[in-house]
XYZ file of C-alpha atoms in Angstrom:
567
model
C -35.335 52.027 0.297
C -39.360 51.775 -0.292
C -39.326 55.746 -1.382
C -37.238 57.469 -4.183
C -33.806 59.087 -2.082
C -33.178 62.827 -1.956
C -29.742 64.174 -3.720
C -26.794 63.705 -1.636
C -25.967 67.486 -2.558
C -29.270 69.344 -2.765
C -31.301 67.883 0.188
C -34.159 69.456 -0.707
C -34.536 67.496 -4.238
C -35.817 64.255 -5.277
C -33.159 62.328 -6.882
C -33.916 61.386 -10.173
C -30.362 59.597 -11.443
C -27.908 57.415 -10.504
C -23.924 58.583 -10.751
C -22.263 55.174 -11.359
C -18.791 57.017 -11.446
C -19.457 57.827 -7.661
C -20.579 53.954 -7.047
C -24.477 54.604 -7.643
C -24.912 57.712 -5.573
C -28.017 59.523 -6.211
C -28.552 62.758 -7.523
C -30.670 65.484 -9.147
C -31.019 66.954 -12.243
C -29.044 70.025 -11.271
C -25.924 67.839 -10.408
C -25.819 67.170 -13.818
C -24.052 70.407 -14.781
C -22.669 70.754 -11.415
C -20.084 68.447 -9.577
C -20.980 65.482 -11.475
C -20.810 66.709 -14.760
C -19.393 64.494 -17.257
C -19.918 61.436 -14.878
C -21.302 58.434 -15.903
C -24.869 58.925 -15.272
C -27.953 56.435 -15.515
C -31.580 56.610 -15.408
C -32.712 54.690 -12.275
C -35.033 52.052 -13.941
C -32.472 51.205 -16.792
C -29.900 50.865 -14.204
C -31.982 48.978 -11.835
C -33.226 46.359 -14.918
C -29.421 45.883 -15.556
C -28.201 45.003 -12.220
C -31.520 42.686 -11.994
C -30.185 40.945 -15.102
C -26.560 40.579 -13.405
C -27.662 39.219 -10.143
C -30.232 36.802 -12.152
C -27.491 35.406 -13.988
C -25.094 34.913 -10.790
C -28.090 33.237 -9.036
C -28.402 30.972 -11.877
C -24.504 29.907 -12.068
C -24.645 29.934 -8.224
C -27.770 27.066 -8.202
C -26.126 25.371 -11.175
C -23.030 24.711 -8.845
C -24.717 24.102 -5.828
C -27.075 21.736 -7.428
C -24.139 19.752 -8.800
C -21.859 19.994 -5.449
C -21.814 16.833 -3.342
C -22.658 18.747 -0.048
C -23.751 15.718 1.207
C -20.299 14.178 0.964
C -19.362 14.022 4.553
C -22.645 12.003 5.408
C -21.661 9.715 2.927
C -18.230 9.632 3.972
C -19.403 8.897 7.546
C -21.588 6.051 6.466
C -18.728 3.978 4.322
C -15.994 4.915 7.095
C -18.373 2.994 9.577
C -19.252 0.692 7.140
C -15.385 -0.253 5.955
C -14.343 -0.379 10.122
C -17.260 -2.981 10.472
C -15.984 -5.147 7.451
C -12.165 -4.434 8.908
C -13.377 -5.887 12.666
C -15.308 -8.663 10.606
C -12.264 -9.915 8.911
C -9.818 -9.199 11.669
C -12.018 -11.124 13.991
C -12.465 -13.881 11.684
C -8.769 -14.154 11.053
C -7.667 -13.788 14.436
C -10.251 -16.669 15.398
C -8.983 -19.080 12.261
C -5.222 -18.578 13.730
C -6.378 -19.458 17.225
C -7.568 -22.376 16.120
C -4.722 -23.343 14.482
C -2.755 -22.825 17.371
C -5.053 -25.073 19.525
C -5.212 -27.324 16.491
C -1.148 -27.418 16.836
C -1.319 -27.587 21.014
C -3.605 -30.729 20.771
C -1.595 -32.344 18.444
C 1.217 -31.831 20.318
C -0.341 -33.256 23.252
C -1.372 -36.042 21.403
C 2.150 -36.744 20.345
C 2.786 -36.581 23.739
C 0.965 -38.845 24.621
C 1.959 -41.204 21.836
C 5.408 -40.900 22.688
C 4.310 -41.850 26.621
C 2.364 -44.710 24.890
C 5.488 -45.786 22.729
C 7.676 -45.740 25.783
C 5.731 -48.446 27.560
C 5.227 -50.435 24.835
C 8.732 -50.894 24.261
C 9.421 -51.083 27.630
C 6.825 -53.800 27.751
C 8.245 -55.570 24.748
C 11.926 -55.397 25.872
C 10.992 -56.775 29.451
C 9.124 -59.808 27.943
C 11.748 -60.459 25.529
C 14.264 -60.409 28.481
C 11.908 -62.155 30.748
C 11.463 -64.980 27.988
C 15.299 -65.231 28.093
C 15.726 -65.339 32.257
C 13.407 -68.367 31.751
C 15.310 -70.540 29.635
C 18.578 -69.809 31.556
C 20.019 -71.364 34.491
C 19.632 -69.723 38.105
C 22.771 -68.595 38.251
C 22.642 -66.236 35.280
C 19.457 -64.804 36.427
C 21.118 -61.732 38.372
C 22.842 -60.986 35.275
C 19.475 -60.160 32.735
C 18.235 -58.176 36.346
C 21.395 -56.090 36.022
C 20.822 -55.836 32.267
C 16.978 -54.784 32.662
C 18.008 -52.428 35.339
C 20.308 -50.550 32.829
C 18.003 -50.656 29.956
C 15.334 -49.159 31.677
C 17.618 -46.229 33.004
C 18.459 -45.899 29.012
C 15.188 -45.627 27.731
C 14.193 -43.323 30.957
C 16.905 -40.745 29.807
C 15.993 -41.314 26.096
C 12.377 -40.643 26.486
C 12.797 -37.913 29.382
C 14.614 -35.888 26.498
C 11.765 -36.032 24.133
C 8.751 -35.317 26.442
C 11.246 -32.170 27.653
C 11.505 -30.755 24.311
C 7.807 -31.639 23.547
C 7.051 -29.415 26.830
C 9.320 -26.451 25.330
C 6.994 -26.541 22.192
C 4.025 -26.930 24.156
C 5.183 -23.617 26.079
C 6.134 -21.664 22.960
C 2.844 -22.286 21.279
C 1.125 -21.115 24.641
C 3.546 -18.043 24.738
C 2.567 -17.285 21.428
C -1.211 -17.643 21.838
C -0.589 -15.147 24.527
C 0.774 -12.883 22.297
C -1.396 -13.211 19.515
C -4.740 -12.505 21.969
C -2.527 -9.228 22.901
C -2.007 -8.178 19.481
C -5.688 -8.784 18.795
C -6.221 -6.402 21.364
C -3.796 -3.836 20.109
C -5.417 -3.979 16.843
C -8.945 -3.539 17.530
C -8.002 -0.433 19.802
C -5.943 1.064 16.694
C -8.967 0.646 14.612
C -11.069 2.312 17.383
C -8.498 4.955 17.362
C -8.485 5.572 13.816
C -12.353 5.648 13.922
C -12.421 8.458 16.693
C -9.548 10.356 14.819
C -11.208 10.199 11.531
C -14.461 11.277 12.189
C -13.449 14.314 14.712
C -11.986 15.512 10.986
C -15.205 14.421 9.430
C -17.156 16.091 11.551
C -14.925 19.318 11.175
C -15.306 19.318 7.208
C -19.301 18.281 7.866
C -19.521 21.843 9.896
C -17.746 23.812 6.994
C -20.048 22.147 4.606
C -23.568 22.800 6.692
C -21.906 26.551 6.752
C -21.553 26.908 2.872
C -25.021 25.351 2.427
C -26.434 28.021 5.264
C -24.662 30.924 3.007
C -26.267 29.758 0.138
C -29.567 29.711 1.484
C -29.563 32.781 2.805
C -27.813 34.534 -0.437
C -30.675 33.131 -2.259
C -33.397 34.105 -0.187
C -31.804 37.839 -0.114
C -31.077 37.707 -3.892
C -34.237 36.430 -4.682
C -36.292 39.250 -2.387
C -34.308 41.691 -4.073
C -35.080 40.355 -7.476
C -39.114 39.931 -6.778
C -39.163 43.538 -5.387
C -40.474 46.421 -7.888
C -38.008 48.835 -6.175
C -35.195 50.075 -8.346
C -33.391 51.839 -5.823
C -32.797 48.713 -3.622
C -31.783 46.721 -6.660
C -29.294 49.020 -7.795
C -27.834 49.700 -4.128
C -27.735 45.974 -2.876
C -27.106 43.673 -6.249
C -23.667 45.011 -6.440
C -23.136 43.177 -2.866
C -25.292 40.148 -3.505
C -23.089 39.669 -6.663
C -19.733 39.898 -4.720
C -21.056 37.613 -2.081
C -21.917 35.232 -4.706
C -18.684 34.919 -6.431
C -16.845 34.544 -3.144
C -19.382 31.815 -2.543
C -19.036 30.023 -5.835
C -15.092 29.975 -5.474
C -15.630 27.748 -1.666
C -18.131 25.448 -3.285
C -15.372 24.602 -5.909
C -12.944 24.049 -3.446
C -12.224 20.169 -3.284
C -11.432 17.927 -0.179
C -9.538 14.684 -1.608
C -8.572 13.936 1.916
C -11.843 12.471 2.548
C -11.199 9.207 0.275
C -7.786 8.848 2.523
C -10.289 9.166 5.736
C -12.876 6.301 4.699
C -10.012 3.986 4.624
C -9.148 1.933 7.738
C -5.325 0.693 7.789
C -4.659 -2.117 9.646
C -1.164 -3.653 10.221
C -1.393 -7.493 10.287
C 1.716 -8.984 12.259
C 2.745 -12.715 10.723
C 3.086 -15.428 13.033
C 5.257 -18.966 12.320
C 3.237 -21.963 13.943
C 5.964 -24.137 12.620
C 9.420 -23.878 13.708
C 10.947 -21.960 10.382
C 13.285 -23.932 8.867
C 16.829 -22.583 7.724
C 17.192 -22.616 3.894
C 20.298 -21.747 1.892
C 20.404 -20.922 -2.187
C 21.754 -23.945 -4.034
C 25.478 -23.831 -5.254
C 24.068 -24.023 -8.866
C 21.219 -23.228 -11.083
C 18.498 -25.699 -11.050
C 17.439 -24.183 -14.522
C 17.645 -21.649 -17.048
C 15.136 -20.310 -18.995
C 16.528 -18.472 -22.485
C 14.348 -15.763 -23.990
C 14.696 -14.873 -27.902
C 14.919 -11.466 -29.412
C 13.055 -9.018 -29.597
C 13.407 -9.015 -25.725
C 16.742 -7.599 -25.465
C 17.137 -5.871 -21.962
C 14.913 -7.383 -18.838
C 14.354 -4.623 -16.108
C 11.632 -5.957 -14.241
C 10.472 -9.847 -13.475
C 7.447 -10.953 -11.066
C 5.549 -13.992 -10.470
C 2.021 -14.698 -9.762
C 0.537 -17.426 -7.300
C -0.065 -20.060 -9.960
C 3.734 -20.207 -10.980
C 3.534 -17.720 -14.238
C 6.640 -15.479 -14.739
C 6.381 -11.818 -16.047
C 9.144 -9.958 -17.524
C 9.288 -6.293 -18.900
C 12.239 -4.442 -20.541
C 13.299 -2.856 -23.625
C 13.215 -4.396 -27.241
C 16.352 -4.861 -29.331
C 15.364 -1.392 -31.026
C 15.633 0.687 -28.061
C 12.264 2.314 -28.943
C 9.852 0.092 -27.455
C 9.180 -1.768 -24.307
C 7.572 -5.204 -23.866
C 5.770 -7.318 -21.151
C 5.905 -11.383 -21.904
C 3.890 -14.057 -19.722
C 6.053 -17.329 -19.487
C 5.842 -20.769 -17.619
C 8.266 -22.556 -15.391
C 9.344 -24.424 -18.649
C 10.367 -21.115 -20.680
C 7.035 -21.309 -22.907
C 5.816 -18.075 -24.259
C 2.187 -17.506 -22.833
C 1.524 -13.651 -23.807
C 3.766 -11.084 -25.060
C 3.054 -7.567 -25.731
C 5.071 -4.696 -27.492
C 4.481 -1.436 -26.018
C 5.543 1.528 -28.298
C 6.590 4.816 -26.649
C 8.209 6.404 -29.183
C 11.070 7.272 -26.187
C 14.511 6.261 -26.638
C 15.232 3.800 -23.837
C 11.919 3.083 -22.345
C 12.892 1.179 -19.266
C 10.131 -0.796 -17.973
C 9.293 -2.468 -14.278
C 6.605 -4.676 -13.140
C 5.215 -6.117 -9.645
C 2.110 -8.593 -9.093
C -0.825 -6.695 -8.024
C -3.365 -9.803 -8.000
C -3.389 -13.312 -9.297
C -4.289 -11.885 -12.679
C -3.190 -8.217 -12.379
C 0.441 -6.661 -12.947
C 1.197 -3.059 -11.947
C 3.771 -1.680 -14.729
C 5.734 1.532 -15.116
C 7.713 2.523 -17.508
C 10.030 6.071 -18.676
C 8.896 8.768 -18.365
C 6.080 8.552 -16.224
C 3.423 5.843 -17.316
C 1.321 3.960 -14.964
C -0.513 0.666 -16.083
C -2.234 -2.474 -15.159
C -1.382 -5.958 -17.477
C -4.109 -8.785 -17.504
C -2.202 -12.009 -17.862
C -5.334 -13.766 -18.714
C -6.100 -11.896 -22.035
C -2.836 -9.363 -22.482
C -4.628 -6.620 -22.203
C -2.986 -3.292 -20.787
C -4.454 0.139 -19.545
C -2.356 3.174 -18.839
C -1.984 6.609 -17.802
C 0.485 9.365 -17.879
C 1.230 10.217 -13.814
C 1.890 13.918 -15.415
C -1.826 13.982 -16.449
C -3.123 12.976 -13.167
C -0.767 15.131 -10.827
C 0.228 18.705 -11.918
C 3.221 18.655 -9.594
C 4.988 15.782 -11.555
C 7.705 17.642 -13.032
C 8.534 17.255 -16.955
C 11.899 16.189 -16.219
C 10.934 13.376 -13.521
C 10.979 9.553 -14.408
C 9.746 6.774 -13.061
C 12.109 4.244 -11.520
C 10.448 1.529 -9.446
C 7.018 0.083 -8.449
C 5.624 -2.123 -5.569
C 2.443 -3.012 -4.798
C 0.576 -4.041 -1.785
C -2.200 -6.595 -2.477
C -3.842 -6.182 1.294
C -4.815 -2.748 0.672
C -4.570 -2.975 -3.347
C -2.058 -0.072 -3.294
C 0.766 1.071 -6.152
C 3.831 2.685 -5.078
C 5.548 4.439 -7.802
C 9.112 5.693 -7.179
C 10.942 8.388 -9.263
C 14.234 9.507 -9.855
C 16.191 11.839 -7.674
C 13.187 12.462 -5.155
C 12.130 10.668 -2.133
C 8.316 11.197 -2.730
C 6.398 7.603 -3.639
C 3.378 8.496 -5.347
C 0.687 5.948 -4.118
C -2.532 5.038 -6.512
C -5.394 2.310 -6.212
C -6.161 -0.718 -8.099
C -8.186 1.588 -10.508
C -4.821 3.812 -11.161
C -6.682 6.786 -8.820
C -4.214 8.905 -7.464
C -4.688 8.812 -3.798
C -1.452 10.406 -1.838
C 2.435 11.130 -1.533
C 4.012 8.641 0.947
C 7.363 10.670 1.592
C 10.743 8.775 2.664
C 12.627 9.349 5.463
C 15.509 11.699 4.910
C 18.606 9.362 5.047
C 17.274 8.072 1.624
C 18.136 9.842 -1.386
C 15.822 8.070 -3.717
C 14.473 4.256 -4.181
C 16.163 2.631 -7.151
C 13.694 -0.728 -5.964
C 10.771 -0.571 -3.495
C 9.053 -4.050 -2.150
C 5.800 -4.004 0.223
C 6.264 -6.918 2.796
C 4.445 -7.508 6.050
C 3.305 -4.166 6.342
C 6.240 -2.399 5.662
C 8.399 -0.931 2.652
C 11.736 -2.469 1.866
C 13.694 0.321 0.161
C 16.947 -0.181 -2.129
C 18.816 3.617 -2.187
C 21.217 2.798 -4.725
C 22.906 5.900 -4.935
C 23.133 5.584 -1.252
C 24.591 2.444 -1.051
C 21.936 0.934 1.582
C 19.125 -1.033 2.078
C 16.140 0.154 4.422
C 12.793 -1.023 6.086
C 10.503 1.629 6.319
C 6.653 2.448 7.230
C 4.082 2.640 4.554
C 1.031 4.287 5.959
C -0.225 7.740 6.113
C 1.945 10.473 4.338
C 5.093 10.140 6.029
C 7.348 7.304 6.030
C 8.952 6.431 9.208
C 12.267 4.135 9.660
C 12.110 0.735 10.735
C 15.484 -0.611 9.962
C 18.374 -1.045 7.693
C 19.768 -4.272 6.088
C 23.202 -5.289 6.922
C 25.844 -4.763 4.052
C 27.411 -8.085 2.820
C 30.983 -8.192 3.923
C 32.841 -8.618 0.496
C 36.436 -7.351 1.000
C 35.707 -3.878 1.355
C 33.970 -3.825 -2.000
C 31.564 -0.885 -2.169
C 28.345 -2.736 -2.666
C 25.048 -0.780 -3.728
C 21.385 -2.378 -3.623
C 19.577 -2.614 -6.910
C 16.790 -5.213 -6.386
C 14.938 -6.476 -3.509
C 11.842 -9.067 -2.834
C 10.628 -11.351 -0.709
C 9.155 -14.866 0.272
C 6.001 -16.471 1.181
C 7.440 -16.484 4.780
C 8.467 -13.260 4.932
C 12.296 -13.329 4.257
C 13.799 -11.156 2.322
C 16.600 -11.317 -0.515
C 18.403 -8.128 -1.574
C 20.677 -8.273 -5.093
C 24.064 -6.300 -4.281
C 26.261 -5.148 -7.032
C 29.895 -3.867 -6.973
C 32.195 -2.686 -9.912
C 33.421 -6.208 -9.586
C 31.171 -8.610 -7.598
C 27.621 -9.267 -7.391
C 26.238 -11.459 -4.734
C 22.215 -12.288 -3.524
C 21.615 -11.956 0.151
C 18.844 -13.723 2.413
C 17.686 -11.806 5.320
C 15.465 -12.433 8.286
C 12.090 -10.477 8.519
C 13.701 -7.309 9.559
C 17.097 -7.223 7.700
C 19.345 -7.507 10.955
C 20.330 -10.747 10.306
C 22.307 -12.211 7.042
C 20.896 -15.677 6.849
C 22.504 -16.923 3.660
C 24.253 -15.358 0.577
C 25.433 -16.310 -3.087
C 27.582 -14.885 -5.248
C 26.535 -14.376 -8.793
C 28.464 -13.649 -12.069
C 26.078 -13.898 -14.812
C 25.188 -9.897 -14.740
C 21.659 -10.125 -12.722
C 19.638 -7.474 -12.900
C 15.631 -8.608 -11.597
C 15.090 -11.179 -8.901
C 11.645 -12.619 -7.699
C 10.421 -15.733 -5.609
C 8.183 -18.355 -7.288
C 5.993 -20.558 -5.432
C 6.191 -24.430 -7.043
C 5.108 -27.595 -6.305
C 8.410 -28.471 -5.445
C 8.927 -25.525 -2.997
C 9.836 -22.306 -3.460
C 12.521 -21.035 -6.220
C 14.584 -18.036 -6.585
C 14.492 -16.481 -9.791
C 17.329 -14.077 -11.343
C 17.339 -12.654 -14.556
C 20.491 -11.192 -16.273
C 20.259 -7.650 -17.773
C 21.917 -8.616 -21.361
C 21.993 -12.259 -22.076
C 18.220 -12.500 -21.709
C 18.258 -15.876 -19.365
C 16.052 -16.710 -16.402
C 18.121 -18.905 -13.925
C 16.056 -21.034 -11.264
C 17.939 -21.572 -7.720
C 16.709 -24.045 -5.131
C 15.983 -22.999 -1.786
C 17.518 -26.042 -0.108
C 16.598 -26.866 3.599
C 19.700 -27.293 5.857
C 19.730 -30.378 8.302
């Protein structure tokens, strides 16, 4: 390539021109009137100058992309993953340590109560025996045997009474010790789970790292070769090599533009913490009559969503009376209005739903595809349209429910006629899609509780417990449907309380009831028939204990029911 080539036809002649029609073949002057007559011919210096300019432009664009591309994303992901794993380990070990301390405190307290019972037994025996002894001393010798018999019988009765109490305490101690052992086993399993996640994610990141390294090597090689050609004064070399360099640069630009959103999921550490109850769980029932009712005035016409914060504030969302705007209001337990916000959407029937994400933030969704965060402190609201964030969101799809996972700061959005649940973070950044099990048609309402997702399948007339980690949700259990004379009930709303017990609102053509379940939905603990057209339910913690809140759809009323402890 350092000397001018010869004509590919007249080998004895030095090539003077290039035939662009024949892919830059070198030809002599004779070929102009021969086989290349009428072809697009170029003088070699002009063509070389043009090709150099094309390659220079390609390299400039390639260097700009390479400069802006975060090729060190893998290393940062590794460091962030390791940091997050370390933080989660520390949090989990601290939490397990605190819970272990609670168990030890309970054991010590129970052992102390056992000693107290023993001391009480001895004191009671001494008091009774001393009293009997005094009486015996004032009686005649003839009735002494009578008091000895009384003494013996009393001692036996006391022994039986305190033996029962001692046996009960021994059983309680045994349960606590068993719980502590199970707690330690679960701690070990959690640590192993975290290590397993770390190893699996590190393997994936290593693969991505190799991919990024290969891209970088290709860029460096192409840059060196292209720079060498551009620096060369050989026009023949420029004309023949630059087209290949441009093609390679175009391919590399496409590869560098490729994004890897799965890196965000890989650097997160998911841990399912189990709940432990150190006290014997009390059996509660829903009071027969409501304790209080709160009336909401116009323009807040139809209630679709209701949730409660940790400080007792009630947040309600729905449709205004003109059916062309939605609303979010905040009230206290006495019904006083604290905040109110009208959101003009311009859509007919803008159904709005809400769930608390943190003490001050409420996640809200509204038809057709709005997702937002409402601050109960100042009433501010930020929002996005899901269709602007997710290209696969169909134009005719409507949001139908929202759930929040405060542990991981995740927001789950369910749509109509689809099993896909869209997952966002607490900054409204889209993360991934969680696909529900096949037996679920589409979620009417969802709630995150105890590391699982509770799903009301209204069309399927069933309520399920599923996992909420990863991309594919798995079935954990199914709620028992209440037996109400064969009426075809369907679940419309679901929520859970501080202890993890679940409340499901079931509706039929003529009947409606709220049912309280155990944690996995396998047992019906209590149920209450309702006749006030309920449409939203939640549980709130008050100074008088937990209360069940039921909001009606068209009477603009919130009813508060006591959750009473049964003896």
